[in-house]
Amino acid sequence: MLGRMLLLTGIVPAAVTFIGLLLVWRWHTAKPHLPALWLNGIIVALGYCVGHAFAQGLPLGRPASAVEWLPVLACAVALLSIVDERKPVASPWWQGLWRLAFSGVASWLLGFPARSYLGVAKAVAWVVGMAVLMTGVWGALHRQAERQPGALVPLALTGLSFAVSASLVIGHTAAVSQLAGVAAAVMGATFVLGVLNPAFSVANGITAVFVTLLVGTVANGMFFADLPAFTGLALVIA
């Protein structure tokens, strides 16, 4: 049973992600004039959705829980991240505004089951604070990935995903921990590609998907499990 779950939520999504990224790399090498690199985020989101489907299933209608919003938000931010690839649209101010807007929507949707006991004031404070934090981490990670292509940044993101998964296990939420493990497997595929291609970068689409999944899994652990708030915030900032 454990081996089957490892195959379906680890190896399969990692393989889907790696093959997809490899095809985009070959396409970009053959036709460098085409804007193919923004597809990397969509590939990573797709790989995560495959693992999420095996672990929890995918929502057939409107998501009914914070966990069900994770694949929806991952795909949405992957599609929107094409904004970061287009110049002069991709100015720093525009990037900051759309990231903050998306982060606000994502924070509201991920925390919506807790709004009933948080109250209006605390819910608004949660959305604003988490949106600002998410935007800051997103921007910093994007800049670091731009400056440092290759395998090092993907390796760090893979390790962070595993750390989140382990923390969620300790917080007594195996289901969300499994989803963080899916994210770790997907990011592991980006690490392998970074080893094979030192020019590979996880900037833009991939960092957008990663930050969304990171905040989503940590938020689930903080609200609906025993993950301490300090630990959750430390994992996001790390």
Tab-separated table of C-alpha atoms in Angstrom:
chain	number	residue	atom	x	y	z
A	1	MET	CA	0.000	0.000	0.000
A	2	LEU	CA	2.781	2.409	0.953
A	3	GLY	CA	4.742	1.549	-2.204
A	4	ARG	CA	1.687	2.103	-4.386
A	5	MET	CA	1.000	5.493	-2.794
A	6	LEU	CA	4.651	6.498	-3.195
A	7	LEU	CA	4.442	5.577	-6.866
A	8	LEU	CA	1.192	7.468	-7.506
A	9	THR	CA	1.890	10.602	-5.461
A	10	GLY	CA	5.656	10.783	-5.862
A	11	ILE	CA	7.157	9.070	-8.876
A	12	VAL	CA	4.271	9.604	-11.311
A	13	PRO	CA	3.866	13.392	-10.785
A	14	ALA	CA	7.651	13.815	-10.812
A	15	ALA	CA	7.877	11.902	-14.095
A	16	VAL	CA	5.040	13.907	-15.663
A	17	THR	CA	6.728	17.146	-14.612
A	18	PHE	CA	10.186	16.123	-15.794
A	19	ILE	CA	8.991	14.908	-19.206
A	20	GLY	CA	6.926	18.061	-19.713
A	21	LEU	CA	9.786	20.378	-18.744
A	22	LEU	CA	12.152	18.424	-20.972
A	23	LEU	CA	9.826	18.875	-23.948
A	24	VAL	CA	9.552	22.616	-23.283
A	25	TRP	CA	13.349	22.846	-23.027
A	26	ARG	CA	13.806	21.066	-26.360
A	27	TRP	CA	11.157	23.256	-27.975
A	28	HIS	CA	12.770	26.428	-26.662
A	29	THR	CA	16.184	25.231	-27.870
A	30	ALA	CA	14.814	24.563	-31.356
A	31	LYS	CA	12.777	27.784	-31.539
A	32	PRO	CA	14.279	30.324	-29.114
A	33	HIS	CA	12.253	33.163	-30.644
A	34	LEU	CA	9.009	31.676	-29.289
A	35	PRO	CA	7.942	32.487	-25.685
A	36	ALA	CA	7.922	28.888	-24.504
A	37	LEU	CA	9.434	29.207	-21.034
A	38	TRP	CA	6.230	30.464	-19.378
A	39	LEU	CA	4.871	26.956	-20.058
A	40	ASN	CA	7.171	25.660	-17.314
A	41	GLY	CA	4.749	26.878	-14.663
A	42	ILE	CA	1.837	25.130	-16.370
A	43	ILE	CA	3.836	21.883	-16.527
A	44	VAL	CA	4.648	22.063	-12.809
A	45	ALA	CA	0.996	22.822	-11.983
A	46	LEU	CA	-0.089	19.873	-14.132
A	47	GLY	CA	2.387	17.576	-12.402
A	48	TYR	CA	1.048	18.652	-9.028
A	49	CYS	CA	-2.553	18.116	-10.161
A	50	VAL	CA	-1.707	14.543	-11.167
A	51	GLY	CA	-0.322	13.808	-7.705
A	52	HIS	CA	-3.195	15.659	-6.006
A	53	ALA	CA	-5.703	13.590	-7.988
A	54	PHE	CA	-4.146	10.336	-6.781
A	55	ALA	CA	-3.879	11.564	-3.193
A	56	GLN	CA	-7.189	13.394	-2.688
A	57	GLY	CA	-9.046	13.440	-6.003
A	58	LEU	CA	-9.821	16.609	-7.956
A	59	PRO	CA	-12.909	18.804	-7.373
A	60	LEU	CA	-15.566	18.271	-10.042
A	61	GLY	CA	-17.386	21.478	-9.167
A	62	ARG	CA	-16.693	24.479	-6.966
A	63	PRO	CA	-14.038	23.487	-4.388
A	64	ALA	CA	-15.644	22.761	-1.033
A	65	SER	CA	-12.516	22.933	1.121
A	66	ALA	CA	-9.202	24.729	1.343
A	67	VAL	CA	-7.397	21.578	0.190
A	68	GLU	CA	-9.525	21.402	-2.955
A	69	TRP	CA	-8.538	24.978	-3.838
A	70	LEU	CA	-4.836	24.030	-4.114
A	71	PRO	CA	-4.869	22.544	-7.668
A	72	VAL	CA	-7.240	25.278	-8.865
A	73	LEU	CA	-5.013	28.066	-7.558
A	74	ALA	CA	-1.858	26.352	-8.867
A	75	CYS	CA	-3.288	26.192	-12.392
A	76	ALA	CA	-4.664	29.743	-12.193
A	77	VAL	CA	-1.365	31.304	-11.124
A	78	ALA	CA	0.524	29.283	-13.752
A	79	LEU	CA	-1.690	30.719	-16.483
A	80	LEU	CA	-1.512	34.254	-15.082
A	81	SER	CA	2.271	34.150	-14.781
A	82	ILE	CA	2.614	34.769	-18.523
A	83	VAL	CA	2.285	38.425	-17.427
A	84	ASP	CA	5.807	38.191	-16.003
A	85	GLU	CA	7.153	37.111	-19.396
A	86	ARG	CA	5.760	39.955	-21.470
A	87	LYS	CA	7.544	43.281	-21.752
A	88	PRO	CA	6.836	46.148	-21.276
A	89	VAL	CA	3.798	44.767	-19.405
A	90	ALA	CA	6.088	43.030	-16.905
A	91	SER	CA	7.196	46.188	-15.093
A	92	PRO	CA	8.102	45.824	-11.398
A	93	TRP	CA	5.028	47.807	-10.349
A	94	TRP	CA	2.675	45.732	-12.468
A	95	GLN	CA	4.256	42.499	-11.247
A	96	GLY	CA	3.872	43.589	-7.650
A	97	LEU	CA	0.240	44.622	-8.109
A	98	TRP	CA	-0.967	41.465	-9.812
A	99	ARG	CA	0.945	39.258	-7.377
A	100	LEU	CA	-0.548	41.104	-4.416
A	101	ALA	CA	-4.044	40.830	-5.900
A	102	PHE	CA	-3.679	37.111	-6.553
A	103	SER	CA	-2.151	36.550	-3.111
A	104	GLY	CA	-5.116	38.294	-1.518
A	105	VAL	CA	-7.631	36.145	-3.382
A	106	ALA	CA	-5.652	32.975	-2.626
A	107	SER	CA	-5.375	33.832	1.086
A	108	TRP	CA	-9.115	34.481	1.279
A	109	LEU	CA	-10.019	31.211	-0.429
A	110	LEU	CA	-7.526	29.120	1.537
A	111	GLY	CA	-8.750	30.521	4.833
A	112	PHE	CA	-12.456	30.562	4.081
A	113	PRO	CA	-13.424	27.569	6.294
A	114	ALA	CA	-11.855	29.362	9.284
A	115	ARG	CA	-13.669	32.663	8.718
A	116	SER	CA	-16.660	31.470	10.721
A	117	TYR	CA	-14.672	31.324	13.965
A	118	LEU	CA	-12.080	34.010	13.211
A	119	GLY	CA	-14.581	36.810	12.876
A	120	VAL	CA	-14.541	39.592	10.279
A	121	ALA	CA	-11.704	41.666	11.735
A	122	LYS	CA	-9.350	38.720	12.236
A	123	ALA	CA	-10.247	37.285	8.823
A	124	VAL	CA	-9.404	40.581	7.104
A	125	ALA	CA	-6.156	40.832	9.071
A	126	TRP	CA	-5.296	37.256	8.032
A	127	VAL	CA	-5.937	37.982	4.347
A	128	VAL	CA	-3.969	41.243	4.298
A	129	GLY	CA	-1.049	39.882	6.316
A	130	MET	CA	-0.791	36.615	4.404
A	131	ALA	CA	-1.157	38.381	1.042
A	132	VAL	CA	1.678	40.787	1.833
A	133	LEU	CA	3.875	37.948	3.133
A	134	MET	CA	3.112	35.767	0.118
A	135	THR	CA	3.859	38.616	-2.305
A	136	GLY	CA	7.159	39.380	-0.599
A	137	VAL	CA	8.314	35.756	-0.587
A	138	TRP	CA	7.175	35.368	-4.196
A	139	GLY	CA	9.118	38.421	-5.386
A	140	ALA	CA	12.274	37.503	-3.460
A	141	LEU	CA	12.233	33.935	-4.744
A	142	HIS	CA	11.636	35.103	-8.305
A	143	ARG	CA	14.614	37.468	-8.162
A	144	GLN	CA	16.852	34.801	-6.656
A	145	ALA	CA	15.845	32.302	-9.347
A	146	GLU	CA	16.588	34.858	-12.066
A	147	ARG	CA	20.038	35.553	-10.654
A	148	GLN	CA	20.904	31.927	-10.009
A	149	PRO	CA	19.796	29.460	-12.710
A	150	GLY	CA	20.686	25.793	-12.463
A	151	ALA	CA	20.039	23.188	-9.780
A	152	LEU	CA	20.704	25.054	-6.515
A	153	VAL	CA	17.414	26.956	-6.192
A	154	PRO	CA	15.274	23.930	-7.206
A	155	LEU	CA	17.208	21.846	-4.654
A	156	ALA	CA	16.422	24.380	-1.922
A	157	LEU	CA	12.731	24.436	-2.881
A	158	THR	CA	12.596	20.633	-2.906
A	159	GLY	CA	14.150	20.517	0.555
A	160	LEU	CA	11.730	23.149	1.848
A	161	SER	CA	8.775	21.138	0.502
A	162	PHE	CA	10.018	18.048	2.323
A	163	ALA	CA	10.415	20.124	5.508
A	164	VAL	CA	6.803	21.315	5.197
A	165	SER	CA	5.645	17.728	4.655
A	166	ALA	CA	7.524	16.507	7.728
A	167	SER	CA	6.191	19.387	9.855
A	168	LEU	CA	2.637	18.589	8.809
A	169	VAL	CA	3.095	14.953	9.787
A	170	ILE	CA	4.177	16.124	13.236
A	171	GLY	CA	1.110	18.400	13.225
A	172	HIS	CA	-1.121	15.334	12.814
A	173	THR	CA	-2.385	16.068	9.312
A	174	ALA	CA	-1.199	13.233	7.102
A	175	ALA	CA	-3.510	14.186	4.232
A	176	VAL	CA	-2.045	17.697	3.799
A	177	SER	CA	1.450	16.333	4.453
A	178	GLN	CA	0.931	14.019	1.502
A	179	LEU	CA	0.126	17.008	-0.714
A	180	ALA	CA	3.294	18.782	0.420
A	181	GLY	CA	5.091	15.575	-0.528
A	182	VAL	CA	3.579	15.801	-4.000
A	183	ALA	CA	4.931	19.348	-4.278
A	184	ALA	CA	8.349	18.076	-3.163
A	185	ALA	CA	8.297	15.378	-5.854
A	186	VAL	CA	7.373	17.904	-8.526
A	187	MET	CA	10.095	20.306	-7.433
A	188	GLY	CA	12.516	17.387	-7.385
A	189	ALA	CA	11.912	17.033	-11.110
A	190	THR	CA	12.941	20.675	-11.601
A	191	PHE	CA	16.136	19.933	-9.643
A	192	VAL	CA	17.014	17.060	-11.985
A	193	LEU	CA	16.459	19.292	-15.004
A	194	GLY	CA	18.595	21.981	-13.392
A	195	VAL	CA	21.425	19.453	-13.069
A	196	LEU	CA	21.103	18.488	-16.738
A	197	ASN	CA	20.706	22.077	-17.943
A	198	PRO	CA	22.645	24.708	-15.926
A	199	ALA	CA	20.759	27.467	-17.773
A	200	PHE	CA	17.382	26.206	-16.503
A	201	SER	CA	15.585	28.650	-14.196
A	202	VAL	CA	12.517	28.248	-12.018
A	203	ALA	CA	11.755	31.986	-12.247
A	204	ASN	CA	8.268	33.249	-13.144
A	205	GLY	CA	5.754	30.433	-13.581
A	206	ILE	CA	7.432	27.773	-11.450
A	207	THR	CA	8.118	30.083	-8.512
A	208	ALA	CA	4.521	31.316	-8.719
A	209	VAL	CA	3.148	27.773	-8.480
A	210	PHE	CA	5.590	26.809	-5.737
A	211	VAL	CA	4.760	29.793	-3.501
A	212	THR	CA	1.036	29.165	-3.964
A	213	LEU	CA	1.389	25.514	-2.947
A	214	LEU	CA	3.724	26.400	-0.075
A	215	VAL	CA	1.329	28.951	1.403
A	216	GLY	CA	-1.644	26.689	0.731
A	217	THR	CA	-0.270	23.629	2.502
A	218	VAL	CA	1.106	25.648	5.416
A	219	ALA	CA	-2.209	27.519	5.813
A	220	ASN	CA	-4.076	24.217	5.904
A	221	GLY	CA	-1.713	22.966	8.594
A	222	MET	CA	-2.093	26.138	10.679
A	223	PHE	CA	-5.892	26.335	10.509
A	224	PHE	CA	-6.999	22.729	10.417
A	225	ALA	CA	-4.239	20.806	12.188
A	226	ASP	CA	-1.773	21.237	15.036
A	227	LEU	CA	0.937	23.084	13.108
A	228	PRO	CA	1.981	26.034	15.318
A	229	ALA	CA	1.568	29.447	13.698
A	230	PHE	CA	5.219	30.316	14.391
A	231	THR	CA	6.395	27.144	12.641
A	232	GLY	CA	4.107	27.785	9.674
A	233	LEU	CA	5.296	31.360	9.216
A	234	ALA	CA	8.916	30.288	9.584
A	235	LEU	CA	8.474	27.707	6.817
A	236	VAL	CA	6.945	30.292	4.471
A	237	ILE	CA	9.655	32.870	5.153
A	238	ALA	CA	12.443	30.276	4.885
